[in-house]
Amino acid sequence: MSKPENKPDVGKVFLEEVTRPPVNERVRGWQRVGRVLLVPALAVVTGLLLGAVLIILTSESVWEAFRVSLGSGLVTAWNTIVQAYTALFTGALGDPVRIVQAFQSGDALEIRRALNPIPESLVNATPYIFAGLAVALGFRSGLFNIGVEGQLFMGAAAATYVGYAVKGLPGFIHMPLAFLAGALGGAVWGFIPGWLKAKTGGHEVINTIMMNWIAFRLTEWLLGGPMTRPGSGGLPISPMIEKTAEIPQFFPAPIRFHLGFFIALGMAWLVHWLLFKTTWGFDLRTVGANPNAARYAGMNITRNIILAMTLSGALAGMAGANQILAVNRSMALGLSPGYGFDSIALALLGNSTPVGVILSSLLFGALRNGATRMELLRIPNDIVSIIQALILVFVAAPAIIRTIYRVKVPKEAEEAVFVGSWGGGNK
Amino acid sequence: MKKLSLFLAVVVVLSLVLSACQPAATTQAPAAKKKICQVTDTGGIDDKSFNATAWKGAEMAQKELGWEAKYLESKEVADYEKNINAFLEEKCDLIVTVGFLLGDATKALAEANPNAKFSIVDFSYDPPVANVVGQVFATDEAAFLAGYLAAGMTKTGKVGTFGGLSIPTVTIFMDGFTRGVKYYNQLKGTNVEVLGYDLNDPNKGLFTNSFDDQTKGKEFGITLMDEGADIIMPVAGPVGLGTAAAVKERGNALIIGVDSDWYLTAPDYADITLTSVMKFMDVTTFNVAKSVEDGTFKGGTNVVGTLANGGVGLAPYHNLDSKVPAELKSEIEQLKKDIIDGKIKLADIK
């Protein structure tokens, strides 16, 4: 049993920050929505503005135009930004002109292509939702799960294995089975550091990071060895999963929108329900907010820590299973662009609430999807990663945004921090 | 604070002014150029390895054929399909995908879009896909020459090699290299040893299990030098640069580059680079584009880069030219001819 800390450390303060109720419960309706979204929205705007500056600075044609004259430099700079952001937004949400033209042409493929941006953004957002929920659940329970990436890899490996090795099952059994295997793979990888924390006091940050490395090397070995595709000569890529294990996509190619998105939404609802509507969730949050009080109230801290890490790992494993079963259909090492690490930021952006995680995942998914269109204009897609990072910096340090835009901290919100109870939206 | 508001005001005003000038520049309908479009694997466009080399080929098509070259980088597996789809939408005349990781996505989308033309670098399909040209390389032919050269140049009687992963595109280098050494031994009655690779069991070789960790490259280089190797061929992309650094520090060994001519791509190590085993993926990519241009594109086939067609080759000795005995040079020239003429079969040398 770990000894509870007596004085708040930096991690504790951070946790309070990411899980505090953003706005007093008494403020209701649109006013509340406005207050909640104000800082993130301004952060997005500021991130895009700074991103624009970066686009200009890194564009060769702009520099060349400036060499010609100041005027043509400014015009080129402006045009570059307009083109870049037009591409970003139409790439993420669709181009109305093109949609109209596609419908006029009556070509089914053209119509699907024109309508594809939004569903594709949802496809991009789905793994973020699962992974973001995993981190948020950890935060709410007072745990830093930095191991989401590793849990995602283990989940993906388990789902892949069940996906290709089990044969002859009907789809309505095989697919859920593979998906649950993924959840289980992640859960095991979350359980271990949870158990270590609860029983030995080994800090979960260190242990989850180490578990990440074990997961990466283990999956590397699995893919090159036992799970390698037969006849490939040992290439680190798994066999294709069976058709019956695939998470169904709803539309013909190129639209990849799939059931996984709704599973993710379902999970978000489930996490919300678990955290805020059940005694179980109340226990989890209480242990997270104040272990001493929880112990005093007779709650089982050991069990709650293990439970929280296991559930968090299961959600992370689902992110991996989702990618394999719905999109990739076989496993290779470039499985994730860092979903597990981005999701820490996402949970922060979403104030560790399921709704917040969904919204910030949609934002990140849309940005990533739009980046492809922008890249076609020879603007590196890394710019989008930088914009994402900037948004997070501003959300993480709301004081910057408040100072820039002179947003006053609402009085009630300030009070809410001090009288603040555990987690947001307590009932 | 005031300054910031002022700055924002200026930005707003400027944007209004500039938006007035905008229409002049945006509507330039480009002439219908043919497009070569490359999807990278997760290594990215400047991986100093096959993505970058294939892109050189795309740029050659831009320069020499007047095509337009575009690329999309993949950050994860899920991007492969997305990026190929984006290029199908762009109606690219040739879509180039790079590496075995893109094998599945390329095959699926090529089959779904039989009118589009594809080429995949460093990979081939069995059975072939009707509208995909595979680009594969008989790298062992060039590596064989490098092995022969290394055996002729070593002073310690030991040469070394290691790979990034035990996969065919990597082990083919090590295989050819080892056979080259063995051939030298057979001809000259010497007993030069190859460390890091076993012809009978490729999995027993030395592998870093990484294509980006230069520290590992350094460690492997030091280990091999400690074991007595004085010429090392690292087959692990940029990992080899770590080896080159270790070799340069010791100062009594040489390296053999892979993929591109390291004298040019890693000039820091020009003085210790004996030669490089080159895979001209730029040339093969360009040739596929050219076949589209002339209308001779033939899907379902493989382009095999060999010594004979210049798809693989040994780089010049550059700075070390004077160190290589003239006799050895002419022997290697002769070997090259013999391989091209089929007088020497690599598989026969054990």
Tab-separated table of C-alpha atoms in Angstrom, chain A residues 49 74-75 78-79 82-83 98 110 113 116 120 124 220 229 232-237 240 254 256 323 327-330 332-337 339 368-369 372-373 375-376 378 381-382 385 403-406, chain B residues 1-2 4-5 8 11 14-16 18-19 21-22 25-26 42 55 62 69-73 75-83 85-91 100-101 104 113 123 165-168 209 216:
chain	number	residue	atom	x	y	z
A	49	LEU	CA	-2.454	32.971	-36.565
A	74	LEU	CA	3.033	41.023	-48.851
A	75	VAL	CA	0.642	39.978	-51.592
A	78	TRP	CA	-1.254	36.821	-48.068
A	79	ASN	CA	-2.083	34.557	-50.992
A	82	VAL	CA	-5.242	32.108	-47.956
A	83	GLN	CA	-4.423	29.124	-50.146
A	98	ARG	CA	-16.925	21.156	-55.403
A	110	GLU	CA	-17.052	12.322	-57.683
A	113	ARG	CA	-14.962	12.180	-53.106
A	116	ASN	CA	-15.380	12.570	-48.125
A	120	GLU	CA	-12.480	11.229	-43.179
A	124	ASN	CA	-8.948	10.578	-38.111
A	220	GLU	CA	8.620	-5.339	-33.040
A	229	ARG	CA	3.319	-12.599	-42.726
A	232	SER	CA	7.225	-12.318	-46.783
A	233	GLY	CA	10.729	-13.392	-45.790
A	234	GLY	CA	10.403	-12.023	-42.273
A	235	LEU	CA	9.131	-8.538	-43.051
A	236	PRO	CA	7.840	-6.852	-39.894
A	237	ILE	CA	4.221	-6.860	-40.999
A	240	MET	CA	-4.105	-9.384	-43.218
A	254	PRO	CA	-12.916	6.203	-50.852
A	256	ARG	CA	-13.652	5.106	-44.856
A	323	GLN	CA	-7.042	1.295	-36.197
A	327	VAL	CA	-8.530	1.060	-41.211
A	328	ASN	CA	-5.178	-0.724	-41.496
A	329	ARG	CA	-6.331	-4.365	-41.595
A	330	SER	CA	-2.839	-5.606	-40.811
A	332	ALA	CA	3.009	-2.804	-39.026
A	333	LEU	CA	5.220	-0.691	-36.821
A	334	GLY	CA	4.163	2.695	-38.162
A	335	LEU	CA	0.810	2.074	-36.529
A	336	SER	CA	0.505	5.310	-34.625
A	337	PRO	CA	1.818	8.830	-35.220
A	339	TYR	CA	-1.801	8.944	-30.560
A	368	ARG	CA	-4.771	16.200	-39.469
A	369	ASN	CA	-7.122	15.421	-42.304
A	372	THR	CA	-3.088	16.429	-46.508
A	373	ARG	CA	-4.666	19.038	-48.792
A	375	GLU	CA	0.676	19.369	-48.138
A	376	LEU	CA	-0.314	19.142	-51.789
A	378	ARG	CA	4.025	21.973	-50.753
A	381	ASN	CA	2.288	18.776	-42.884
A	382	ASP	CA	4.483	19.331	-39.855
A	385	SER	CA	1.642	19.472	-35.744
A	403	THR	CA	-3.577	38.428	-21.208
A	404	ILE	CA	-3.508	38.683	-24.986
A	405	TYR	CA	-7.232	39.059	-25.364
A	406	ARG	CA	-7.803	40.620	-21.971
B	1	MET	CA	-0.667	45.465	-24.372
B	2	LYS	CA	-1.393	48.496	-26.499
B	4	LEU	CA	-0.367	44.041	-29.268
B	5	SER	CA	-3.730	45.570	-30.038
B	8	LEU	CA	-3.673	42.980	-34.373
B	11	VAL	CA	-2.952	42.609	-39.299
B	14	LEU	CA	-3.447	44.557	-44.014
B	15	SER	CA	-5.603	41.526	-44.585
B	16	LEU	CA	-8.393	43.748	-45.894
B	18	LEU	CA	-4.340	42.474	-49.407
B	19	SER	CA	-7.553	40.590	-49.965
B	21	CYS	CA	-5.277	42.448	-54.437
B	22	GLN	CA	-5.857	38.752	-54.168
B	25	ALA	CA	-2.596	35.971	-58.459
B	26	THR	CA	-4.781	33.002	-57.581
B	42	THR	CA	6.638	6.742	-42.422
B	55	TRP	CA	11.848	11.495	-54.984
B	62	GLN	CA	9.825	17.091	-63.557
B	69	ALA	CA	6.130	16.177	-59.163
B	70	LYS	CA	4.152	15.988	-55.945
B	71	TYR	CA	4.523	14.063	-52.740
B	72	LEU	CA	2.579	13.263	-49.599
B	73	GLU	CA	4.323	12.068	-46.465
B	75	LYS	CA	2.811	9.695	-40.601
B	76	GLU	CA	1.184	6.351	-39.881
B	77	VAL	CA	-0.074	3.239	-41.625
B	78	ALA	CA	-3.600	4.668	-41.920
B	79	ASP	CA	-2.187	7.486	-44.064
B	80	TYR	CA	-1.077	5.185	-46.883
B	81	GLU	CA	-4.573	4.594	-48.201
B	82	LYS	CA	-5.597	8.178	-47.544
B	83	ASN	CA	-2.628	9.605	-49.417
B	85	ASN	CA	-6.667	8.221	-52.528
B	86	ALA	CA	-5.724	11.897	-52.532
B	87	PHE	CA	-3.495	11.266	-55.544
B	88	LEU	CA	-6.177	9.262	-57.320
B	89	GLU	CA	-8.372	12.323	-56.883
B	90	GLU	CA	-5.613	14.477	-58.312
B	91	LYS	CA	-5.673	12.200	-61.339
B	100	PHE	CA	7.008	-2.944	-48.540
B	101	LEU	CA	4.958	-1.155	-45.894
B	104	ASP	CA	-1.055	-3.763	-49.118
B	113	ASN	CA	-8.658	1.634	-59.816
B	123	PHE	CA	8.955	-4.245	-53.673
B	165	LEU	CA	16.495	-5.636	-39.818
B	166	SER	CA	16.670	-9.191	-41.043
B	167	ILE	CA	14.533	-8.541	-44.106
B	168	PRO	CA	15.331	-9.497	-47.717
B	209	ASN	CA	16.694	-3.554	-35.228
B	216	LYS	CA	23.587	1.863	-32.126
